[in-house]
CSV table of C-alpha atoms in Angstrom, one decimal:
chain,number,residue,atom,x,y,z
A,402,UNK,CA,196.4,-74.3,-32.6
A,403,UNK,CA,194.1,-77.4,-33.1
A,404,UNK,CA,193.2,-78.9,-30.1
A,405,UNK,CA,194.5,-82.6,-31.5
A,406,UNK,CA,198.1,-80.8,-32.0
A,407,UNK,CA,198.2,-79.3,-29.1
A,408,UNK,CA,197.2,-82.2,-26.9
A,409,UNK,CA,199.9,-84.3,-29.2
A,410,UNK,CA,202.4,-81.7,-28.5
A,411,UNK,CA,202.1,-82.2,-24.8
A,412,UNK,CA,202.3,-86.1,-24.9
A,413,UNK,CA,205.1,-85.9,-27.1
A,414,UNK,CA,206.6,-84.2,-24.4
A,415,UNK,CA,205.2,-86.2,-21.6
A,416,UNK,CA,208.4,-88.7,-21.9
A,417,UNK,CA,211.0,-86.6,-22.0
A,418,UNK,CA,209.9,-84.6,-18.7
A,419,UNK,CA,208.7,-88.0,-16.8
A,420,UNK,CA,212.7,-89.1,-17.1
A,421,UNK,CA,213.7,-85.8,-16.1
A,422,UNK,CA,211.7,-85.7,-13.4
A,423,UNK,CA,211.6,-89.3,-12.1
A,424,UNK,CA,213.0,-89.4,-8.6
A,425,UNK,CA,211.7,-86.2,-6.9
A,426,UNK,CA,210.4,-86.4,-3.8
A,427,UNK,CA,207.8,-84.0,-3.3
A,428,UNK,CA,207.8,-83.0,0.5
A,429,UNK,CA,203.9,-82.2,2.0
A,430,UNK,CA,202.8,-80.2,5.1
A,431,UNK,CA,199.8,-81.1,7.6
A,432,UNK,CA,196.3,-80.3,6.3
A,433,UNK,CA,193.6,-81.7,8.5
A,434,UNK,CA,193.6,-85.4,8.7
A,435,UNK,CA,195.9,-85.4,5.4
A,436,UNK,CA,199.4,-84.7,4.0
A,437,UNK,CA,199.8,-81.8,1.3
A,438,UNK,CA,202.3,-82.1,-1.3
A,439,UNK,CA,203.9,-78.6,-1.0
A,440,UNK,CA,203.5,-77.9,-5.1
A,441,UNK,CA,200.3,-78.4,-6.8
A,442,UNK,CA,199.5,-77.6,-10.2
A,443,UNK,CA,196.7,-74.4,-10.2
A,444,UNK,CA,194.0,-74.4,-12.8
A,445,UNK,CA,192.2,-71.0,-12.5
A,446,UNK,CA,192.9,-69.5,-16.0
A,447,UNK,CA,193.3,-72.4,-17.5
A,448,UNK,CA,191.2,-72.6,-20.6
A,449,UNK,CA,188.9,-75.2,-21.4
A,450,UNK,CA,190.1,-77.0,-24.2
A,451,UNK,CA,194.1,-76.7,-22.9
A,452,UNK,CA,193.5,-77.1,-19.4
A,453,UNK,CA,193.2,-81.3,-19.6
A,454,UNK,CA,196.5,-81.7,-21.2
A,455,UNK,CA,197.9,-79.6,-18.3
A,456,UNK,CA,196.7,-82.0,-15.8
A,457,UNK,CA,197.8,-85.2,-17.8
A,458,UNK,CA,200.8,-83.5,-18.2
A,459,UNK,CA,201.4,-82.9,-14.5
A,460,UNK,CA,200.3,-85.7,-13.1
A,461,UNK,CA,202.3,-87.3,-15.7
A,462,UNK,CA,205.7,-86.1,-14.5
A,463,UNK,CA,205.3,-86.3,-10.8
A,464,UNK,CA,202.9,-83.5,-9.1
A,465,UNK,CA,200.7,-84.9,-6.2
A,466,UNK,CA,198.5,-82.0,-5.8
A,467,UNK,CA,195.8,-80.5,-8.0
A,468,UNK,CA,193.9,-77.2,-7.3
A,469,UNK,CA,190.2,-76.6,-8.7
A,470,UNK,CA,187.1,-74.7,-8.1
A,471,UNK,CA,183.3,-74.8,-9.2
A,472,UNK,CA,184.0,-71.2,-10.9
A,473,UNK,CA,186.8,-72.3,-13.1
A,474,UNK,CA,184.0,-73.8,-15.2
A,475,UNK,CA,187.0,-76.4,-16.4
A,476,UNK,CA,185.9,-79.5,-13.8
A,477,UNK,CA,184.6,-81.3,-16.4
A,478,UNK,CA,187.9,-81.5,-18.6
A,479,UNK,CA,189.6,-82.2,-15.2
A,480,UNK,CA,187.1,-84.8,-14.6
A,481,UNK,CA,188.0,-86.3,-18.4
A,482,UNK,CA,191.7,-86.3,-17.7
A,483,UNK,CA,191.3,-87.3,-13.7
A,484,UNK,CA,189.5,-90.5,-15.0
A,485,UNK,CA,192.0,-91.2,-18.0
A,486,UNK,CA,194.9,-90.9,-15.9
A,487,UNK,CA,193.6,-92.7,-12.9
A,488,UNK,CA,192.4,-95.4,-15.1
A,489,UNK,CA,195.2,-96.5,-18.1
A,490,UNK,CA,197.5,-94.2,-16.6
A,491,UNK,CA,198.2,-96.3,-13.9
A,492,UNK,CA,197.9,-93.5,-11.5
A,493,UNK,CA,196.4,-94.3,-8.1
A,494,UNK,CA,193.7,-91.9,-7.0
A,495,UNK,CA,195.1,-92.3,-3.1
A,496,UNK,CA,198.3,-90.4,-4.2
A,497,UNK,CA,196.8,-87.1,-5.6
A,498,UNK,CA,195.9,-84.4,-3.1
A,499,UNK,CA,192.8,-82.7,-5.1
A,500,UNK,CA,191.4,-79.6,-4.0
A,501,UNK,CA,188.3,-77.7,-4.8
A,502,UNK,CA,186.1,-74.9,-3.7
A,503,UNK,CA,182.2,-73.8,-3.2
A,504,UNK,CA,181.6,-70.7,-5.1
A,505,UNK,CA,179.7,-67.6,-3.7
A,506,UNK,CA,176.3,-68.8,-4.9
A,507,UNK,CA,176.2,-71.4,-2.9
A,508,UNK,CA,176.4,-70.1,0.8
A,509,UNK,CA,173.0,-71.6,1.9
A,510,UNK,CA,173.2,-74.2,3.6
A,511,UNK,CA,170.7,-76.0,1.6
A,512,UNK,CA,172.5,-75.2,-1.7
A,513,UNK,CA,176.2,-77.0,-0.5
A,514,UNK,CA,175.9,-80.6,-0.8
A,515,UNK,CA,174.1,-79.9,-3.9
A,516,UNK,CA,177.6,-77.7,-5.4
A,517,UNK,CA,179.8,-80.3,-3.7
A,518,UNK,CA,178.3,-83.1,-5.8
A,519,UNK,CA,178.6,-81.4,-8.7
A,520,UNK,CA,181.8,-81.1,-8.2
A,521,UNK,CA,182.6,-84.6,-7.2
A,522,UNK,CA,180.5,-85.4,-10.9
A,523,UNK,CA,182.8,-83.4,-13.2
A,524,UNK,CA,185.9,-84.1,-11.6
A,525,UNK,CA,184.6,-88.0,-11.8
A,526,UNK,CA,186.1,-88.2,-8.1
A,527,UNK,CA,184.2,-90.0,-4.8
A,528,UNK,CA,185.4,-87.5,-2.8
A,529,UNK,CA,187.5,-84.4,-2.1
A,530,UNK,CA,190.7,-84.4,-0.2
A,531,UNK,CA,189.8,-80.8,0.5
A,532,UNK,CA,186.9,-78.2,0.0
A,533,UNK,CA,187.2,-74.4,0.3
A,534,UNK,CA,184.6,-71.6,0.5
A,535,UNK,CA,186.0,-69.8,-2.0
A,536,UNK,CA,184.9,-66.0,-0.7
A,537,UNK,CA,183.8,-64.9,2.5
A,538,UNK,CA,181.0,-62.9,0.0
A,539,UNK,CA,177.5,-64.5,-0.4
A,540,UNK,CA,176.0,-63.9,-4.0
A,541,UNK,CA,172.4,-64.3,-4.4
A,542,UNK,CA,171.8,-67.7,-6.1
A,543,UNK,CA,169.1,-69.1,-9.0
A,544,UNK,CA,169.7,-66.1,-11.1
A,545,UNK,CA,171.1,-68.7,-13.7
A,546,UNK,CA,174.7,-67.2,-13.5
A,547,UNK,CA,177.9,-67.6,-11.2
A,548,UNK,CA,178.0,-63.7,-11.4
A,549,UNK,CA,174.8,-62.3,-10.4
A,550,UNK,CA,174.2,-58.4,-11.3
A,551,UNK,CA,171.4,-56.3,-11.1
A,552,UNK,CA,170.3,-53.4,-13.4
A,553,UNK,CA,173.4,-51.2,-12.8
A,554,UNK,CA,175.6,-54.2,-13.6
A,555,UNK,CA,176.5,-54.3,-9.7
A,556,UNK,CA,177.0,-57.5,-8.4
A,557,UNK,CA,173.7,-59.0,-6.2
A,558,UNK,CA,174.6,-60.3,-2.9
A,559,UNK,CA,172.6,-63.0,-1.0
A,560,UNK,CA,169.3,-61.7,0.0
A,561,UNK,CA,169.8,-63.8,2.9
A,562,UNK,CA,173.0,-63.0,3.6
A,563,UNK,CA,173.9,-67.1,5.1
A,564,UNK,CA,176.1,-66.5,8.0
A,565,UNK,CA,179.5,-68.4,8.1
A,566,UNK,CA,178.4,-70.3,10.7
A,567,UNK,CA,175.2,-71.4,8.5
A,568,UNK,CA,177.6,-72.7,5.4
A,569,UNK,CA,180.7,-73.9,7.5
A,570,UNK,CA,178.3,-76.1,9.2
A,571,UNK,CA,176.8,-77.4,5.9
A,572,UNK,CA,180.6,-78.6,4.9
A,573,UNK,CA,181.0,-79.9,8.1
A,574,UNK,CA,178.5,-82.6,7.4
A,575,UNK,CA,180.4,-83.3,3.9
A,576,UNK,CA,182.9,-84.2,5.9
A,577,UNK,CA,180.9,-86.4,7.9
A,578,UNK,CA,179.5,-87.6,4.9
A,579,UNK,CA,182.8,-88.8,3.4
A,580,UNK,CA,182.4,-86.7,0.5
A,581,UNK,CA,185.2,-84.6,1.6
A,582,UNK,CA,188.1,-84.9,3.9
A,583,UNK,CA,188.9,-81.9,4.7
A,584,UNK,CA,187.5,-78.4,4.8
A,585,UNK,CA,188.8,-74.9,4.9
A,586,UNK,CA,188.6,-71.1,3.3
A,587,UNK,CA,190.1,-68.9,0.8
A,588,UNK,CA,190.5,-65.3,0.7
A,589,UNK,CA,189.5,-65.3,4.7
A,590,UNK,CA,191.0,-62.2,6.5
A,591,UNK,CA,192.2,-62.7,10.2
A,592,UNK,CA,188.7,-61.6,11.9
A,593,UNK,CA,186.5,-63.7,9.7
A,594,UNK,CA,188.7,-66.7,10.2
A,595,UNK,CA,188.4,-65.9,14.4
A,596,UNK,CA,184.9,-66.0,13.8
A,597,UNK,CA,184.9,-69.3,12.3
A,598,UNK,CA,187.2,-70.6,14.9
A,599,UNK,CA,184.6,-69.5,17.3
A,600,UNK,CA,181.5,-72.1,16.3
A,601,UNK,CA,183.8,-75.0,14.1
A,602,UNK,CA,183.0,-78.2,15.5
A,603,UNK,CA,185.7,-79.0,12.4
A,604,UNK,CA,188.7,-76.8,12.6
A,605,UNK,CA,189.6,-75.2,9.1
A,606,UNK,CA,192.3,-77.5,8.1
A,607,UNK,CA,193.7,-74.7,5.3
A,608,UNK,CA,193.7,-71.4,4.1
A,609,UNK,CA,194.3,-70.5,0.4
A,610,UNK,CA,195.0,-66.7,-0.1
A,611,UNK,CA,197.0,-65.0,-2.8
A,612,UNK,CA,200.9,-64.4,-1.9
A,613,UNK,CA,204.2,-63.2,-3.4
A,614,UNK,CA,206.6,-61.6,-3.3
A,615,UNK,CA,204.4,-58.4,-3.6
A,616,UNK,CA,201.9,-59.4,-1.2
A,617,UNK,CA,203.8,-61.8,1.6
A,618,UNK,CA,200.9,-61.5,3.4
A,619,UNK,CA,203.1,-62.3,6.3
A,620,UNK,CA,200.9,-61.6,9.7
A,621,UNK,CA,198.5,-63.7,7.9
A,622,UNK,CA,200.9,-66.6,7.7
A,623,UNK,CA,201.7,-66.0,11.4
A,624,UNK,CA,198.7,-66.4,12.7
A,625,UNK,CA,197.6,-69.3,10.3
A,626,UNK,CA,200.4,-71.1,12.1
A,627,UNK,CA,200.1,-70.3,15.5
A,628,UNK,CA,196.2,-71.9,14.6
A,629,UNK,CA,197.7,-75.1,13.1
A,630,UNK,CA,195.9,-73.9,9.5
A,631,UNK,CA,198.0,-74.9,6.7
A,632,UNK,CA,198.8,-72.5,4.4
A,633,UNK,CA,198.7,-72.3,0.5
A,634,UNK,CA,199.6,-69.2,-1.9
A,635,UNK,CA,198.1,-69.1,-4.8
A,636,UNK,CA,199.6,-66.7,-7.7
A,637,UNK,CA,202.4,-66.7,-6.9
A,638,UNK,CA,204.5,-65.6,-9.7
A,639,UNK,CA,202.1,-62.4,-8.9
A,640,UNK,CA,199.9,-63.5,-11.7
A,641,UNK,CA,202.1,-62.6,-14.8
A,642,UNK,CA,200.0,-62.0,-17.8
A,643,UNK,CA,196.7,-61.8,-16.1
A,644,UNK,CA,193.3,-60.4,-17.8
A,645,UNK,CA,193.2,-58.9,-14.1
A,646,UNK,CA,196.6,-57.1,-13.5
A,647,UNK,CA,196.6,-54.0,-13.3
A,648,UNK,CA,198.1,-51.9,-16.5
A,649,UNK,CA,200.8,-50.5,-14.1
A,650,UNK,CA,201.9,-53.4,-12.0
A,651,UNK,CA,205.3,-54.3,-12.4
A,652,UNK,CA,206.5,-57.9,-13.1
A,653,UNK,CA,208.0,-59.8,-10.5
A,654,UNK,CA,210.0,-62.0,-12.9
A,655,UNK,CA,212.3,-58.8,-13.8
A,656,UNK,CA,212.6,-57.3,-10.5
A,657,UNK,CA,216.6,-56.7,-9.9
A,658,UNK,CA,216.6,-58.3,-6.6
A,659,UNK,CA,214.8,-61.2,-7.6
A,660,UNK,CA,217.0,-61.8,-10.6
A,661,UNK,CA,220.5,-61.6,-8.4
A,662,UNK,CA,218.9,-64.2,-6.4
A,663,UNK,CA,217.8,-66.5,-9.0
A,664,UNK,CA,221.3,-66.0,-10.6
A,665,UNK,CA,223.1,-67.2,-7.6
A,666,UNK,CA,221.0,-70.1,-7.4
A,667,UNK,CA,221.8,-70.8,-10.9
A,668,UNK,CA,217.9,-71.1,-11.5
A,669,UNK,CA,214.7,-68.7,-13.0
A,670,UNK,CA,212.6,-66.0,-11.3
A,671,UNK,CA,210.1,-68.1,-11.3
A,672,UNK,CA,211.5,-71.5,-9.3
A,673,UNK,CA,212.7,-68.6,-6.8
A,674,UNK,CA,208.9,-67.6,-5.7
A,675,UNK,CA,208.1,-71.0,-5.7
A,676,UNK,CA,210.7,-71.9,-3.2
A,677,UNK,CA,209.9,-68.6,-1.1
A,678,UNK,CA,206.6,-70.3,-0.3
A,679,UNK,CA,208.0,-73.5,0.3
A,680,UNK,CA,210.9,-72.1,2.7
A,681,UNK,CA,208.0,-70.1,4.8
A,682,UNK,CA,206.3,-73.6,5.7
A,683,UNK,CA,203.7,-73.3,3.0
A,684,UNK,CA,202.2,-75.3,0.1
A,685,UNK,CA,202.3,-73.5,-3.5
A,686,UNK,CA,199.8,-74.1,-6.7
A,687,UNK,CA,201.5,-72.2,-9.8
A,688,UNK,CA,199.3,-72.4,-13.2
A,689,UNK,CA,200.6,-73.3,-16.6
A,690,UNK,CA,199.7,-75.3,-19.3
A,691,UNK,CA,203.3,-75.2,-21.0
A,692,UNK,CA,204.8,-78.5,-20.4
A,693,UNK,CA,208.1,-77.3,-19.9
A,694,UNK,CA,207.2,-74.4,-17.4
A,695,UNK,CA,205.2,-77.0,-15.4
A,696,UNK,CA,208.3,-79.0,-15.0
A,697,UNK,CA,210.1,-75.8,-14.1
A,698,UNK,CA,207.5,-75.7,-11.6
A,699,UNK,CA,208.1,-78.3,-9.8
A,700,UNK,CA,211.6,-78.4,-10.5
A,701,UNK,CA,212.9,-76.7,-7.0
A,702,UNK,CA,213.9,-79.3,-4.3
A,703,UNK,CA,217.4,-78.8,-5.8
A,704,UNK,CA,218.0,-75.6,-4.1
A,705,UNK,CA,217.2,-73.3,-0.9
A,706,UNK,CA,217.2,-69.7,0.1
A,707,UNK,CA,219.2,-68.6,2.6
A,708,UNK,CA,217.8,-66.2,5.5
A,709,UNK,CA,218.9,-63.1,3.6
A,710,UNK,CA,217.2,-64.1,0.3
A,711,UNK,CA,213.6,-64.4,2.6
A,712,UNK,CA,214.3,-61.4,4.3
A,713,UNK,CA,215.2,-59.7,0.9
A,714,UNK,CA,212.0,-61.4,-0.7
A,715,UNK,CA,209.6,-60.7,2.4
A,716,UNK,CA,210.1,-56.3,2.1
A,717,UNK,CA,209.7,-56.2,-1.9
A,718,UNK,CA,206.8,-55.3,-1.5
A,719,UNK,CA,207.4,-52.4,-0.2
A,720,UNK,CA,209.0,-51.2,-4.0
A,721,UNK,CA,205.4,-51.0,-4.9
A,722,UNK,CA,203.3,-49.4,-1.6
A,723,UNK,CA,203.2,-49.8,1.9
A,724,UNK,CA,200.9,-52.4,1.7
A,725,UNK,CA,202.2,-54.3,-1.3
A,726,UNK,CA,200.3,-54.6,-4.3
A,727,UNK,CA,197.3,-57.4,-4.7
A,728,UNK,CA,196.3,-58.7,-8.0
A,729,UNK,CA,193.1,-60.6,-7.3
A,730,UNK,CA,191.3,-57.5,-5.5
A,731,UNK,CA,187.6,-58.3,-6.5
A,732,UNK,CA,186.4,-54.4,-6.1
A,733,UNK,CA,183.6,-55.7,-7.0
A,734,UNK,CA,182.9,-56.9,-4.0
A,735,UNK,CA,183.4,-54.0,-1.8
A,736,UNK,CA,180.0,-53.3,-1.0
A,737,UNK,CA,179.7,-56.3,0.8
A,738,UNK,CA,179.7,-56.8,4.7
A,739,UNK,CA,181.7,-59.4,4.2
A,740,UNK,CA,184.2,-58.5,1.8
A,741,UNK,CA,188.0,-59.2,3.5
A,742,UNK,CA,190.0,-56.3,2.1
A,743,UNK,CA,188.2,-53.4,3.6
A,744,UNK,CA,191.0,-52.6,5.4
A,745,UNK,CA,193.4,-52.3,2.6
A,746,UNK,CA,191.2,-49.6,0.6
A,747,UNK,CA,191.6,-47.1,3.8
């Protein structure tokens, strides 16, 4: 499709779902020094030349909260619709909850102010309301790529292998800049978020991982809140339709137990994983670029789930392993010291 028709396709529809939508109330959780809308629109996936209108579209109809990263290599059409919407779209920049994330190349300290601002530059923002190190894995940088790999096609970690404590304390002076407001990790297992607990002068204020249904990554969340760490899933519709699935995982959308419970709350699969993360305290970033399935999205303050359907949705993993099945496994990574699912490949 044409990029004009498609972006016409979603304002067309941008009317329509803005009425149907008008009223929510989006409920938020602590993060740091801020207030998290508990569903965000996620971008990773989203294609450059699509993923604008998304944005438009979802700020459009009512979402506070949009996730990025460097690596998405799609800022810069954020930036474009960021600017447009926060300009004649009467949007106030105050009200949106944007998130972003340094990628592995940039570990040194001397390299994260640098990433940061160009960041802050495609996303056409001042600041951040929160910044991520991505992955605990350091990749070596000035190769000219985000993916560094040597002869053998194996990816190149950092020669100088920054410590977390050399990179956590170059975002901590971001945030005593004012370029970001808060700061915190993805993809952090429970030892290498101890570790940062041990020298933060600022504590983490969140921690992005992948959950669903197939990967609750419950003693994860338990500990996250006995820290006061706000918690956000990301994927978690288990990443249907994925380059990075694996041929034999089975979708969550037409799992029998998930469809009785969707049935009896009269709405989709879909709305029902949203609202798991929502119901275990936690904030929630599902990707789409189809207008309507971005209102479905958000669409899920209408309804609960009841203990039984948690406890029901917290042991499906257990259909596909005894330690559930993860979709965003980077193997590629396994070499590394610092890789945070050693423990699951034993």
């Amino acid at each position: 499709m044409a990029l004009h028709l498609f972006r016409s396709q979603f304002t067309s529809s941008l009317k329509q779902l803005t009425r149907s939508l008008s009223g929510i109330s989006i409920p938020s959780i602590k993060c740091g020094v801020s207030e998290m809308p508990v569903v965000g629109l996620g971008t990773w996936q989203s294609k450059p030349g699509v993923v604008g209108a998304a944005v438009e579209t979802a700020l459009s109809v009512g979402y506070k909260h949009i996730d990025c990263a460097h690596v998405y290599q799609n800022e810069a059409e954020i930036g474009e619709s960021f600017a447009k919407m926060f300009g004649e779209g009467g949007i106030k920049r105050e009200e949106i909850f944007i998130t972003s994330k340094l990628w592995n190349t940039f570990h040194r300290a001397d390299e994260v102010e640098a990433a940061c601002d160009t960041t802050l530059k495609n996303l056409q923002l001042e600041y951040l309301d929160l910044y991520l190190i991505h992955w605990p894995v350091a990749l070596e940088p000035g190769k000219g790529t985000l993916f560094p790999v040597d002869d053998d096609k194996v990816s190149m970690m950092d020669t100088k292998s920054p410590s977390f404590a050399e990179t956590w304390g170059a975002l901590e002076k971001l945030v005593e800049s004012g370029k970001c407001k808060n700061i915190g990790l993805s993809n952090f297992n429970i030892a290498q978020i101890e570790e940062v607990l041990s020298f933060a002068n600022i504590k983490p204020a969140n921690l992005q991982v992948e959950s669903h249904p197939h990967l609750p990554n419950l003693e994860l969340l338990e500990y996250c809140k006995k820290q006061g760490i706000s918690f956000v899933a990301y994927s978690p519709l288990g990443n249907p339709g994925s380059e990075y699935r694996h041929k034999k995982q089975v979708d969550l959308r037409e799992d029998e137990d998930l469809v009785g419970i969707a049935e009896k709350h009269g709405v989709s699969t879909g709305q029902v994983m949203i609202r798991y993360q929502i119901d275990k305290g936690n904030a929630v970033i599902p990707k789409s670029v189809t207008p309507s399935r971005i209102e479905e999205n958000l669409n899920v303050f209408g309804f609960s789930l009841d203990a039984a359907d948690v406890e029901t949705l917290n042991n499906l993993y257990k259909k596909v392993g005894p330690k559930g099945w993860r979709t965003c496994a980077v193997p590629h990574y396994k070499h590394s010291p610092f890789f945070p699912f050693a423990s699951e490949m034993k």
